GROMACS .gro file of C-alpha atoms in nm:
model
  478
    1MET     CA    1   0.024  -0.005   0.005
    2ARG     CA    2   0.171   0.321  -0.143
    3PRO     CA    3   0.132   0.643   0.110
    4GLY     CA    4  -0.128   0.861   0.008
    5GLU     CA    5  -0.362   0.599  -0.156
    6LYS     CA    6  -0.674   0.413   0.023
    7SER     CA    7  -0.727   0.114   0.109
    8PRO     CA    8  -1.026  -0.121   0.001
    9ARG     CA    9  -1.117  -0.291   0.296
   10GLY     CA   10  -1.065  -0.692   0.338
   11HIS     CA   11  -0.916  -0.753   0.027
   12ALA     CA   12  -0.516  -0.787  -0.052
   13LEU     CA   13  -0.338  -0.556  -0.257
   14GLN     CA   14  -0.220  -0.835  -0.622
   15VAL     CA   15   0.121  -0.708  -0.684
   16SER     CA   16   0.347  -0.836  -0.890
   17THR     CA   17   0.749  -0.884  -0.788
   18THR     CA   18   0.851  -0.743  -1.165
   19ALA     CA   19   0.759  -0.472  -1.126
   20ALA     CA   20   1.066  -0.335  -0.935
   21LEU     CA   21   1.195   0.033  -1.059
   22ILE     CA   22   1.549  -0.006  -1.112
   23PRO     CA   23   1.709   0.398  -1.214
   24GLY     CA   24   1.761   0.383  -1.591
   25GLU     CA   25   1.484   0.204  -1.676
   26ASP     CA   26   1.168   0.460  -1.868
   27LYS     CA   27   0.979   0.527  -1.620
   28ALA     CA   28   0.847   0.920  -1.609
   29ASP     CA   29   0.742   0.903  -1.292
   30ASP     CA   30   0.798   1.029  -0.964
   31SER     CA   31   0.892   0.734  -0.762
   32GLN     CA   32   1.260   0.768  -0.995
   33PRO     CA   33   1.526   0.836  -0.830
   34GLU     CA   34   1.680   1.222  -0.821
   35GLN     CA   35   2.048   1.187  -0.912
   36ARG     CA   36   2.256   1.182  -0.646
   37THR     CA   37   2.399   1.434  -0.386
   38HIS     CA   38   2.707   1.410  -0.264
   39LEU     CA   39   2.840   1.473   0.110
   40LYS     CA   40   3.230   1.525   0.218
   41TRP     CA   41   3.360   1.197   0.217
   42ASP     CA   42   3.711   1.136   0.171
   43THR     CA   43   4.047   1.024   0.293
   44GLY     CA   44   4.215   1.288   0.424
   45ARG     CA   45   4.157   1.544   0.222
   46THR     CA   46   4.016   1.848   0.142
   47THR     CA   47   3.962   1.886  -0.258
   48GLU     CA   48   3.849   1.601  -0.520
   49ARG     CA   49   4.034   1.327  -0.508
   50THR     CA   50   4.252   1.310  -0.849
   51ASP     CA   51   4.602   1.049  -0.798
   52LEU     CA   52   4.515   0.757  -1.025
   53MET     CA   53   4.773   0.642  -0.956
   54GLU     CA   54   4.642   0.546  -0.661
   55GLU     CA   55   4.357   0.400  -0.795
   56THR     CA   56   4.521   0.097  -0.983
   57ARG     CA   57   4.769   0.021  -0.654
   58THR     CA   58   4.679  -0.255  -0.390
   59VAL     CA   59   4.799  -0.361  -0.053
   60ARG     CA   60   4.907  -0.697  -0.134
   61LYS     CA   61   4.803  -0.897   0.206
   62ILE     CA   62   4.550  -0.743   0.450
   63ALA     CA   63   4.453  -0.867   0.784
   64PHE     CA   64   4.120  -0.780   0.939
   65VAL     CA   65   4.083  -0.780   1.327
   66GLY     CA   66   3.753  -0.725   1.448
   67ASP     CA   67   3.420  -0.947   1.515
   68HIS     CA   68   3.320  -1.154   1.277
   69ILE     CA   69   3.048  -1.416   1.143
   70PRO     CA   70   2.856  -1.633   1.243
   71ARG     CA   71   2.917  -1.411   1.594
   72LYS     CA   72   2.567  -1.252   1.640
   73CYS     CA   73   2.676  -0.853   1.623
   74GLY     CA   74   2.697  -0.527   1.433
   75ILE     CA   75   3.094  -0.529   1.448
   76ALA     CA   76   3.100  -0.917   1.322
   77THR     CA   77   2.819  -0.802   1.007
   78PHE     CA   78   3.067  -0.479   0.933
   79THR     CA   79   3.384  -0.667   0.967
   80SER     CA   80   3.265  -0.947   0.737
   81ASP     CA   81   3.118  -0.769   0.442
   82LEU     CA   82   3.413  -0.528   0.464
   83LEU     CA   83   3.655  -0.724   0.370
   84GLY     CA   84   3.445  -0.915   0.137
   85ALA     CA   85   3.392  -0.605  -0.059
   86ILE     CA   86   3.755  -0.542  -0.031
   87ALA     CA   87   3.820  -0.877  -0.173
   88SER     CA   88   3.602  -0.848  -0.484
   89THR     CA   89   3.694  -0.520  -0.561
   90HIS     CA   90   4.072  -0.565  -0.542
   91PRO     CA   91   4.087  -0.904  -0.593
   92SER     CA   92   4.447  -0.907  -0.611
   93SER     CA   93   4.479  -0.802  -0.249
   94GLU     CA   94   4.440  -1.150   0.003
   95CYS     CA   95   4.228  -1.073   0.290
   96ARG     CA   96   4.173  -1.200   0.568
   97ALA     CA   97   4.023  -1.189   0.964
   98VAL     CA   98   4.201  -1.225   1.310
   99SER     CA   99   3.791  -1.251   1.488
  100VAL     CA  100   3.765  -1.200   1.845
  101THR     CA  101   3.538  -1.482   2.015
  102ASP     CA  102   3.391  -1.444   2.336
  103LEU     CA  103   3.234  -1.777   2.373
  104GLN     CA  104   3.501  -2.022   2.298
  105GLY     CA  105   3.406  -2.321   2.062
  106GLU     CA  106   3.098  -2.112   1.998
  107TYR     CA  107   3.141  -2.051   1.649
  108GLU     CA  108   3.223  -2.235   1.316
  109TYR     CA  109   3.390  -1.919   1.133
  110PRO     CA  110   3.475  -1.907   0.736
  111ASP     CA  111   3.807  -2.024   0.623
  112VAL     CA  112   3.905  -1.625   0.589
  113VAL     CA  113   3.932  -1.619   0.983
  114ARG     CA  114   4.253  -1.765   1.024
  115PHE     CA  115   4.303  -1.724   1.384
  116GLU     CA  116   4.090  -1.635   1.681
  117ILE     CA  117   4.174  -1.450   1.945
  118ASP     CA  118   3.957  -1.506   2.352
  119GLU     CA  119   3.833  -1.182   2.426
  120GLN     CA  120   3.913  -1.196   2.757
  121ASP     CA  121   4.291  -1.385   2.757
  122GLU     CA  122   4.524  -1.117   2.764
  123ARG     CA  123   4.850  -1.304   2.601
  124SER     CA  124   4.614  -1.463   2.286
  125TYR     CA  125   4.623  -1.070   2.142
  126ALA     CA  126   4.966  -1.069   2.164
  127GLU     CA  127   4.921  -1.438   2.027
  128ALA     CA  128   4.791  -1.254   1.757
  129ALA     CA  129   5.048  -0.956   1.635
  130HIS     CA  130   5.268  -1.229   1.636
  131PHE     CA  131   5.093  -1.438   1.437
  132LEU     CA  132   5.012  -1.120   1.187
  133ASN     CA  133   5.412  -1.041   1.172
  134ASP     CA  134   5.497  -1.341   1.088
  135SER     CA  135   5.270  -1.389   0.828
  136GLU     CA  136   5.403  -1.066   0.663
  137VAL     CA  137   5.041  -0.830   0.651
  138GLU     CA  138   5.050  -0.508   0.526
  139VAL     CA  139   4.842  -0.333   0.680
  140VAL     CA  140   4.596  -0.449   0.969
  141CYS     CA  141   4.251  -0.325   0.969
  142VAL     CA  142   4.168  -0.253   1.326
  143GLN     CA  143   3.728  -0.252   1.398
  144HIS     CA  144   3.684  -0.064   1.761
  145GLU     CA  145   3.408  -0.093   1.987
  146PHE     CA  146   3.471  -0.037   2.339
  147GLY     CA  147   3.273  -0.345   2.452
  148ILE     CA  148   3.398  -0.620   2.207
  149TYR     CA  149   3.771  -0.613   2.356
  150GLY     CA  150   3.852  -0.718   2.679
  151GLY     CA  151   3.998  -0.543   2.988
  152ALA     CA  152   3.939  -0.223   3.103
  153ALA     CA  153   3.737  -0.037   2.825
  154GLY     CA  154   3.883  -0.253   2.578
  155ALA     CA  155   4.285  -0.228   2.702
  156HIS     CA  156   4.371  -0.589   2.620
  157LEU     CA  157   4.391  -0.451   2.218
  158LEU     CA  158   4.634  -0.224   2.343
  159ASN     CA  159   4.874  -0.526   2.361
  160LEU     CA  160   4.826  -0.634   1.997
  161MET     CA  161   4.853  -0.281   1.823
  162ALA     CA  162   5.183  -0.217   1.992
  163LEU     CA  163   5.341  -0.538   1.837
  164LEU     CA  164   5.216  -0.511   1.497
  165GLU     CA  165   5.527  -0.421   1.260
  166ALA     CA  166   5.213  -0.350   0.917
  167PRO     CA  167   5.088  -0.028   0.956
  168ILE     CA  168   4.740   0.022   1.121
  169VAL     CA  169   4.405   0.153   1.024
  170THR     CA  170   4.117   0.215   1.260
  171THR     CA  171   3.786   0.214   1.190
  172LEU     CA  172   3.610   0.378   1.486
  173HIS     CA  173   3.250   0.250   1.531
  174THR     CA  174   3.243   0.476   1.848
  175VAL     CA  175   3.418   0.825   1.906
  176LEU     CA  176   3.278   0.918   2.307
  177ARG     CA  177   3.272   1.304   2.282
  178GLN     CA  178   3.268   1.235   2.715
  179PRO     CA  179   3.491   0.965   2.755
  180ASN     CA  180   3.573   0.824   3.131
  181THR     CA  181   3.961   0.774   3.242
  182ASP     CA  182   3.996   0.490   3.099
  183GLN     CA  183   3.800   0.514   2.790
  184ARG     CA  184   4.054   0.825   2.696
  185ARG     CA  185   4.395   0.660   2.792
  186VAL     CA  186   4.272   0.377   2.551
  187MET     CA  187   4.181   0.629   2.287
  188MET     CA  188   4.468   0.822   2.280
  189GLU     CA  189   4.644   0.545   2.244
  190ILE     CA  190   4.494   0.388   1.978
  191ILE     CA  191   4.509   0.726   1.801
  192ASP     CA  192   4.878   0.744   1.847
  193ARG     CA  193   4.914   0.348   1.713
  194SER     CA  194   4.701   0.416   1.398
  195ALA     CA  195   4.844   0.483   1.095
  196ARG     CA  196   4.491   0.619   0.975
  197LEU     CA  197   4.148   0.659   1.213
  198VAL     CA  198   3.847   0.622   0.945
  199VAL     CA  199   3.543   0.720   1.113
  200MET     CA  200   3.175   0.718   0.932
  201SER     CA  201   3.040   1.074   0.996
  202GLU     CA  202   3.173   1.396   1.016
  203ARG     CA  203   3.031   1.437   1.398
  204GLY     CA  204   3.303   1.168   1.491
  205GLN     CA  205   3.567   1.390   1.306
  206GLY     CA  206   3.484   1.653   1.487
  207ILE     CA  207   3.487   1.493   1.830
  208LEU     CA  208   3.787   1.291   1.737
  209GLN     CA  209   3.980   1.671   1.686
  210GLU     CA  210   3.840   1.814   1.987
  211THR     CA  211   3.811   1.613   2.226
  212TYR     CA  212   4.134   1.373   2.189
  213ASN     CA  213   4.325   1.645   1.974
  214ALA     CA  214   4.374   1.428   1.645
  215PRO     CA  215   4.564   1.491   1.361
  216ARG     CA  216   4.268   1.566   1.051
  217ALA     CA  217   4.571   1.468   0.832
  218LYS     CA  218   4.503   1.121   0.963
  219ILE     CA  219   4.142   1.128   1.018
  220ASP     CA  220   3.971   0.958   0.679
  221LEU     CA  221   3.581   1.042   0.656
  222ILE     CA  222   3.446   0.703   0.474
  223PRO     CA  223   3.083   0.595   0.490
  224HIS     CA  224   2.944   0.300   0.689
  225GLY     CA  225   2.900   0.001   0.354
  226ILE     CA  226   2.542  -0.104   0.181
  227PRO     CA  227   2.447  -0.331   0.006
  228ASP     CA  228   2.374  -0.231  -0.385
  229VAL     CA  229   1.987  -0.257  -0.426
  230PRO     CA  230   1.727  -0.161  -0.686
  231PHE     CA  231   1.493   0.148  -0.591
  232VAL     CA  232   1.156  -0.066  -0.534
  233GLU     CA  233   0.806   0.007  -0.417
  234PRO     CA  234   0.742  -0.166  -0.089
  235ASP     CA  235   0.407  -0.290  -0.230
  236CYS     CA  236   0.645  -0.563  -0.466
  237CYS     CA  237   0.783  -0.662  -0.144
  238LYS     CA  238   0.509  -0.750   0.079
  239GLY     CA  239   0.314  -1.000  -0.010
  240GLN     CA  240   0.622  -1.298   0.010
  241PHE     CA  241   0.550  -1.170   0.439
  242GLY     CA  242   0.208  -1.178   0.455
  243LEU     CA  243   0.174  -0.827   0.434
  244SER     CA  244  -0.006  -0.733   0.142
  245GLY     CA  245  -0.184  -0.440   0.169
  246ARG     CA  246  -0.082  -0.269   0.525
  247ARG     CA  247   0.133   0.037   0.541
  248VAL     CA  248   0.456  -0.081   0.721
  249LEU     CA  249   0.701   0.003   0.933
  250LEU     CA  250   1.007  -0.123   1.025
  251THR     CA  251   1.268  -0.136   1.296
  252PHE     CA  252   1.542  -0.444   1.287
  253GLY     CA  253   1.889  -0.494   1.440
  254LEU     CA  254   1.932  -0.652   1.741
  255LEU     CA  255   1.731  -0.597   2.033
  256SER     CA  256   1.797  -0.415   2.330
  257PRO     CA  257   1.634  -0.136   2.605
  258ASN     CA  258   1.848   0.202   2.413
  259LYS     CA  259   1.650   0.109   2.093
  260GLY     CA  260   1.325   0.261   2.247
  261ILE     CA  261   1.057   0.055   2.058
  262GLU     CA  262   0.878   0.140   2.293
  263THR     CA  263   0.807   0.485   2.132
  264VAL     CA  264   0.733   0.355   1.859
  265ILE     CA  265   0.436   0.097   2.042
  266LYS     CA  266   0.305   0.429   2.224
  267ALA     CA  267   0.279   0.610   1.907
  268LEU     CA  268   0.108   0.344   1.701
  269PRO     CA  269  -0.282   0.421   1.883
  270GLU     CA  270  -0.258   0.745   1.729
  271ILE     CA  271  -0.167   0.636   1.388
  272ALA     CA  272  -0.332   0.338   1.336
  273ALA     CA  273  -0.687   0.569   1.428
  274GLU     CA  274  -0.633   0.702   1.138
  275PHE     CA  275  -0.419   0.345   0.897
  276PRO     CA  276  -0.648   0.078   1.054
  277ASP     CA  277  -0.409  -0.137   0.844
  278VAL     CA  278  -0.058  -0.028   0.967
  279VAL     CA  279   0.150  -0.280   1.089
  280TYR     CA  280   0.500  -0.229   1.286
  281VAL     CA  281   0.790  -0.489   1.228
  282VAL     CA  282   1.037  -0.504   1.474
  283LEU     CA  283   1.269  -0.755   1.315
  284GLY     CA  284   1.540  -0.939   1.492
  285ALA     CA  285   1.715  -1.116   1.744
  286THR     CA  286   1.761  -0.975   2.142
  287HIS     CA  287   2.112  -0.895   2.182
  288PRO     CA  288   2.355  -1.168   2.331
  289ASN     CA  289   2.439  -0.933   2.550
  290GLU     CA  290   2.138  -0.838   2.683
  291LEU     CA  291   2.012  -1.248   2.695
  292ARG     CA  292   2.307  -1.260   2.903
  293THR     CA  293   2.270  -0.983   3.177
  294ARG     CA  294   1.825  -0.990   3.169
  295GLY     CA  295   1.726  -1.239   2.923
  296ASP     CA  296   1.446  -1.107   2.737
  297ALA     CA  297   1.290  -0.913   3.006
  298TYR     CA  298   1.295  -0.600   2.779
  299ARG     CA  299   1.123  -0.812   2.447
  300HIS     CA  300   0.883  -0.887   2.743
  301GLN     CA  301   0.786  -0.584   2.873
  302LEU     CA  302   0.747  -0.441   2.516
  303GLU     CA  303   0.477  -0.710   2.425
  304ALA     CA  304   0.305  -0.594   2.720
  305LEU     CA  305   0.272  -0.266   2.616
  306VAL     CA  306   0.117  -0.430   2.264
  307LYS     CA  307  -0.150  -0.566   2.479
  308GLN     CA  308  -0.189  -0.275   2.735
  309SER     CA  309  -0.219  -0.031   2.409
  310GLY     CA  310  -0.399  -0.243   2.185
  311VAL     CA  311  -0.286  -0.296   1.921
  312GLU     CA  312  -0.224  -0.609   1.916
  313SER     CA  313  -0.321  -0.638   1.547
  314ASN     CA  314  -0.034  -0.376   1.440
  315VAL     CA  315   0.287  -0.476   1.549
  316LEU     CA  316   0.497  -0.830   1.451
  317PHE     CA  317   0.748  -0.928   1.647
  318SER     CA  318   1.065  -1.125   1.434
  319ASN     CA  319   1.277  -1.257   1.718
  320ARG     CA  320   1.529  -1.407   1.398
  321PHE     CA  321   1.886  -1.247   1.285
  322VAL     CA  322   1.785  -1.320   0.946
  323PRO     CA  323   2.038  -1.371   0.688
  324LEU     CA  324   2.110  -1.046   0.424
  325GLN     CA  325   1.908  -1.127   0.162
  326GLU     CA  326   1.599  -1.130   0.341
  327LEU     CA  327   1.706  -0.867   0.504
  328THR     CA  328   1.723  -0.649   0.191
  329GLU     CA  329   1.338  -0.770   0.102
  330TYR     CA  330   1.209  -0.699   0.467
  331ILE     CA  331   1.368  -0.365   0.415
  332GLY     CA  332   1.250  -0.335   0.094
  333ALA     CA  333   0.865  -0.407   0.178
  334ALA     CA  334   0.900  -0.120   0.388
  335ASP     CA  335   0.715   0.229   0.369
  336LEU     CA  336   0.856   0.433   0.688
  337TYR     CA  337   1.142   0.262   0.842
  338ILE     CA  338   1.198   0.431   1.191
  339THR     CA  339   1.543   0.391   1.434
  340PRO     CA  340   1.355   0.573   1.804
  341TYR     CA  341   1.671   0.527   1.973
  342LEU     CA  342   1.749   0.714   2.344
  343GLU     CA  343   2.095   0.784   2.285
  344GLU     CA  344   2.214   1.067   2.116
  345ALA     CA  345   2.643   0.994   2.091
  346GLN     CA  346   2.577   0.775   1.857
  347ILE     CA  347   2.816   0.856   1.552
  348THR     CA  348   2.717   0.562   1.323
  349SER     CA  349   2.418   0.308   1.290
  350GLY     CA  350   2.489   0.027   1.016
  351THR     CA  351   2.078   0.016   1.010
  352LEU     CA  352   1.988   0.352   0.971
  353ALA     CA  353   2.274   0.382   0.651
  354TYR     CA  354   2.083  -0.011   0.521
  355ALA     CA  355   1.807   0.127   0.518
  356PHE     CA  356   1.852   0.492   0.391
  357GLY     CA  357   2.059   0.370   0.095
  358ALA     CA  358   1.768   0.142   0.061
  359GLY     CA  359   1.551   0.456  -0.047
  360LYS     CA  360   1.301   0.427   0.251
  361ALA     CA  361   1.155   0.736   0.431
  362VAL     CA  362   1.335   0.748   0.753
  363ILE     CA  363   1.183   0.880   1.064
  364SER     CA  364   1.440   0.909   1.367
  365THR     CA  365   1.522   1.043   1.693
  366PRO     CA  366   1.839   1.314   1.619
  367TYR     CA  367   2.145   1.103   1.750
  368TRP     CA  368   2.455   1.168   1.560
  369HIS     CA  369   2.475   1.004   1.266
  370ALA     CA  370   2.067   1.008   1.204
  371ALA     CA  371   2.121   1.365   1.251
  372GLU     CA  372   2.412   1.430   0.959
  373LEU     CA  373   2.292   1.193   0.735
  374LEU     CA  374   1.855   1.262   0.724
  375LYS     CA  375   1.944   1.678   0.666
  376ASP     CA  376   1.836   1.859   0.383
  377GLN     CA  377   1.448   1.646   0.391
  378ARG     CA  378   1.659   1.373   0.381
  379GLY     CA  379   1.414   1.226   0.634
  380VAL     CA  380   1.268   1.290   0.907
  381LEU     CA  381   1.397   1.381   1.237
  382VAL     CA  382   1.196   1.402   1.623
  383PRO     CA  383   1.268   1.485   1.948
  384PHE     CA  384   1.379   1.216   2.155
  385GLY     CA  385   1.107   0.951   2.380
  386ASP     CA  386   0.856   1.152   2.200
  387PRO     CA  387   0.557   0.932   2.040
  388MET     CA  388   0.308   1.179   1.934
  389ALA     CA  389   0.567   1.320   1.697
  390ILE     CA  390   0.627   1.007   1.571
  391ALA     CA  391   0.280   0.931   1.549
  392ARG     CA  392   0.222   1.315   1.370
  393GLU     CA  393   0.526   1.249   1.064
  394ALA     CA  394   0.457   0.910   1.004
  395LYS     CA  395   0.046   1.003   0.940
  396ASP     CA  396   0.232   1.295   0.769
  397LEU     CA  397   0.419   1.123   0.522
  398LEU     CA  398   0.144   0.845   0.481
  399ARG     CA  399  -0.127   1.051   0.372
  400ASN     CA  400   0.197   1.219   0.152
  401GLY     CA  401   0.293   1.061  -0.160
  402SER     CA  402   0.491   1.282  -0.263
  403ARG     CA  403   0.708   1.419   0.039
  404TRP     CA  404   0.744   1.039   0.092
  405ASN     CA  405   0.838   0.983  -0.294
  406ALA     CA  406   1.097   1.284  -0.258
  407MET     CA  407   1.212   1.191   0.078
  408ARG     CA  408   1.244   0.786  -0.033
  409ARG     CA  409   1.461   1.010  -0.380
  410ARG     CA  410   1.679   1.126  -0.202
  411ALA     CA  411   1.798   0.936   0.044
  412TYR     CA  412   1.846   0.654  -0.278
  413GLY     CA  413   2.051   0.922  -0.462
  414LEU     CA  414   2.313   0.977  -0.234
  415GLY     CA  415   2.292   0.593  -0.097
  416ARG     CA  416   2.505   0.521  -0.419
  417GLU     CA  417   2.824   0.655  -0.264
  418MET     CA  418   2.785   0.385   0.036
  419ILE     CA  419   2.745   0.066  -0.183
  420TRP     CA  420   2.977  -0.136  -0.052
  421SER     CA  421   3.205  -0.131  -0.362
  422SER     CA  422   3.222   0.305  -0.288
  423THR     CA  423   3.399   0.207   0.085
  424ALA     CA  424   3.602  -0.063   0.023
  425ARG     CA  425   3.762   0.144  -0.305
  426ARG     CA  426   3.772   0.445   0.011
  427TYR     CA  427   3.928   0.216   0.297
  428MET     CA  428   4.201   0.094  -0.004
  429GLN     CA  429   4.296   0.437  -0.035
  430SER     CA  430   4.316   0.505   0.317
  431PHE     CA  431   4.528   0.128   0.335
  432LEU     CA  432   4.783   0.290   0.071
  433LEU     CA  433   4.770   0.666   0.205
  434ALA     CA  434   4.918   0.421   0.550
  435GLN     CA  435   5.188   0.278   0.373
  436ARG     CA  436   5.300   0.586   0.232
  437PRO     CA  437   5.697   0.668   0.324
  438ALA     CA  438   5.658   0.984   0.516
  439MET     CA  439   5.361   0.846   0.689
  440LYS     CA  440   5.559   0.477   0.761
  441ALA     CA  441   5.841   0.694   0.898
  442MET     CA  442   5.561   0.921   1.170
  443TYR     CA  443   5.370   0.565   1.255
  444ALA     CA  444   5.736   0.391   1.312
  445VAL     CA  445   5.829   0.703   1.573
  446ALA     CA  446   5.536   0.703   1.728
  447HIS     CA  447   5.480   0.416   1.750
  448GLY     CA  448   5.810   0.174   1.838
  449SER     CA  449   5.910  -0.141   1.736
  450GLY     CA  450   5.765  -0.447   1.930
  451ALA     CA  451   5.845  -0.683   1.667
  452ASP     CA  452   6.144  -0.877   1.893
  453VAL     CA  453   5.890  -0.872   2.208
  454ARG     CA  454   5.806  -1.196   2.256
  455GLU     CA  455   5.707  -1.381   2.586
  456GLN     CA  456   5.939  -1.677   2.675
  457GLY     CA  457   5.699  -2.049   2.652
  458MET     CA  458   5.471  -1.849   2.472
  459PRO     CA  459   5.213  -2.108   2.364
  460ARG     CA  460   5.054  -2.055   2.036
  461PHE     CA  461   4.731  -2.008   2.048
  462ASN     CA  462   4.443  -2.181   1.893
  463ARG     CA  463   4.483  -2.281   1.511
  464GLU     CA  464   4.839  -2.435   1.571
  465PRO     CA  465   4.777  -2.750   1.332
  466LEU     CA  466   4.653  -2.502   1.036
  467TRP     CA  467   5.023  -2.298   1.022
  468GLN     CA  468   5.332  -2.397   1.041
  469GLU     CA  469   5.594  -2.179   1.070
  470THR     CA  470   5.840  -2.289   0.809
  471ASP     CA  471   5.885  -2.025   0.536
  472ALA     CA  472   5.751  -2.272   0.238
  473ALA     CA  473   5.414  -2.303   0.469
  474ARG     CA  474   5.356  -1.955   0.489
  475ALA     CA  475   5.162  -1.910   0.174
  476ASP     CA  476   4.896  -2.158   0.231
  477ARG     CA  477   4.919  -2.039   0.551
  478TRP     CA  478   4.808  -1.665   0.519
   0.00000   0.00000   0.00000
């Protein structure tokens, strides 16, 4: 059901799934995406890049350190997608992963994961560094989030960074404006030990400079990557989920109390009074950390709120971690995407990036990433914790097909600059900058040399049988 259309009561619309609108087709209506609008995404430069020689160069061996699928968390998905995108876009580069594991023996990692770090074992971080040095890695791309590494504020990661011989390019998924003492110490050392720093928003770049005095010259602003999907009408995707004829609101991602789902549920009675066919799909499993500490208490609270609000027929919970293909189809089915998050200090949101880049009309609270991405009428911002504001904006977009379409076109146009192949090329430019002689010399002075510091009697961690230390086996091991 398109916004602005009346739905026949009791009649499910039959829409052909071949009616997807793909940019470039001859269809002269306002559902087509407009020309893309450029943001200032760059790798350390303020002018347009013209260094074509760097475009054709690649780094031979790249290691990615962070969580990795099948672990269920946003960083794992990002690391996996980034590695895959760079490997696909630059096939001459050998891309491998070192995965941080919270539960030993829990995950069956794909072959691309060559080494596992025990999250809480300080010594295993050093062993990972020695493994990467022995493998003659040329660049190490570290995914940083405070919660995925062991030690105070994730300080165990510093053991690995201190021993690495290759230049480090660190992607910062969180940049805190008001860090505590441990967080500041860890972040300052990460900045010192990184040849390049990648952030996904201008706000993150500003905080790095203002709060941590990071040099602007080593900061690369690269958008969160997204799948490259066609611009489709939501009705084309609804039937497979039993949602034909419904107006679909969507929020997806791992469920935890800071997501603010209750705000949308409280808005539903007002929305459903005008649009009784509306359905709010809450897609995603409960966050593993939330499950370990509180169980499914938050989900049960939401279910109770749905019943209390009398909107049982207007809410659909799907307690699953869905694969990418199914996720993109759910996004395709959404008339509106909503991120009602409760905390302002969020510099990146992968779920927002995915929905925005797919050409969704987005309603969001003004956390930092959303405030930046949705400006210039590319989306709608509402105050934190304000159900009536969500209801007002949702109803207006569902009534006003012209506004809804224009917002979708603007989002999809900018989203073409965020697709994974584009993001991968920007990362390769960052890797090449990290390898430049001047950068490497600066990095060596700040970083020092840890190559010969190996603890006596330390056993090789975890995957000993797969990699021997002979020169002849090195290529196969990597």
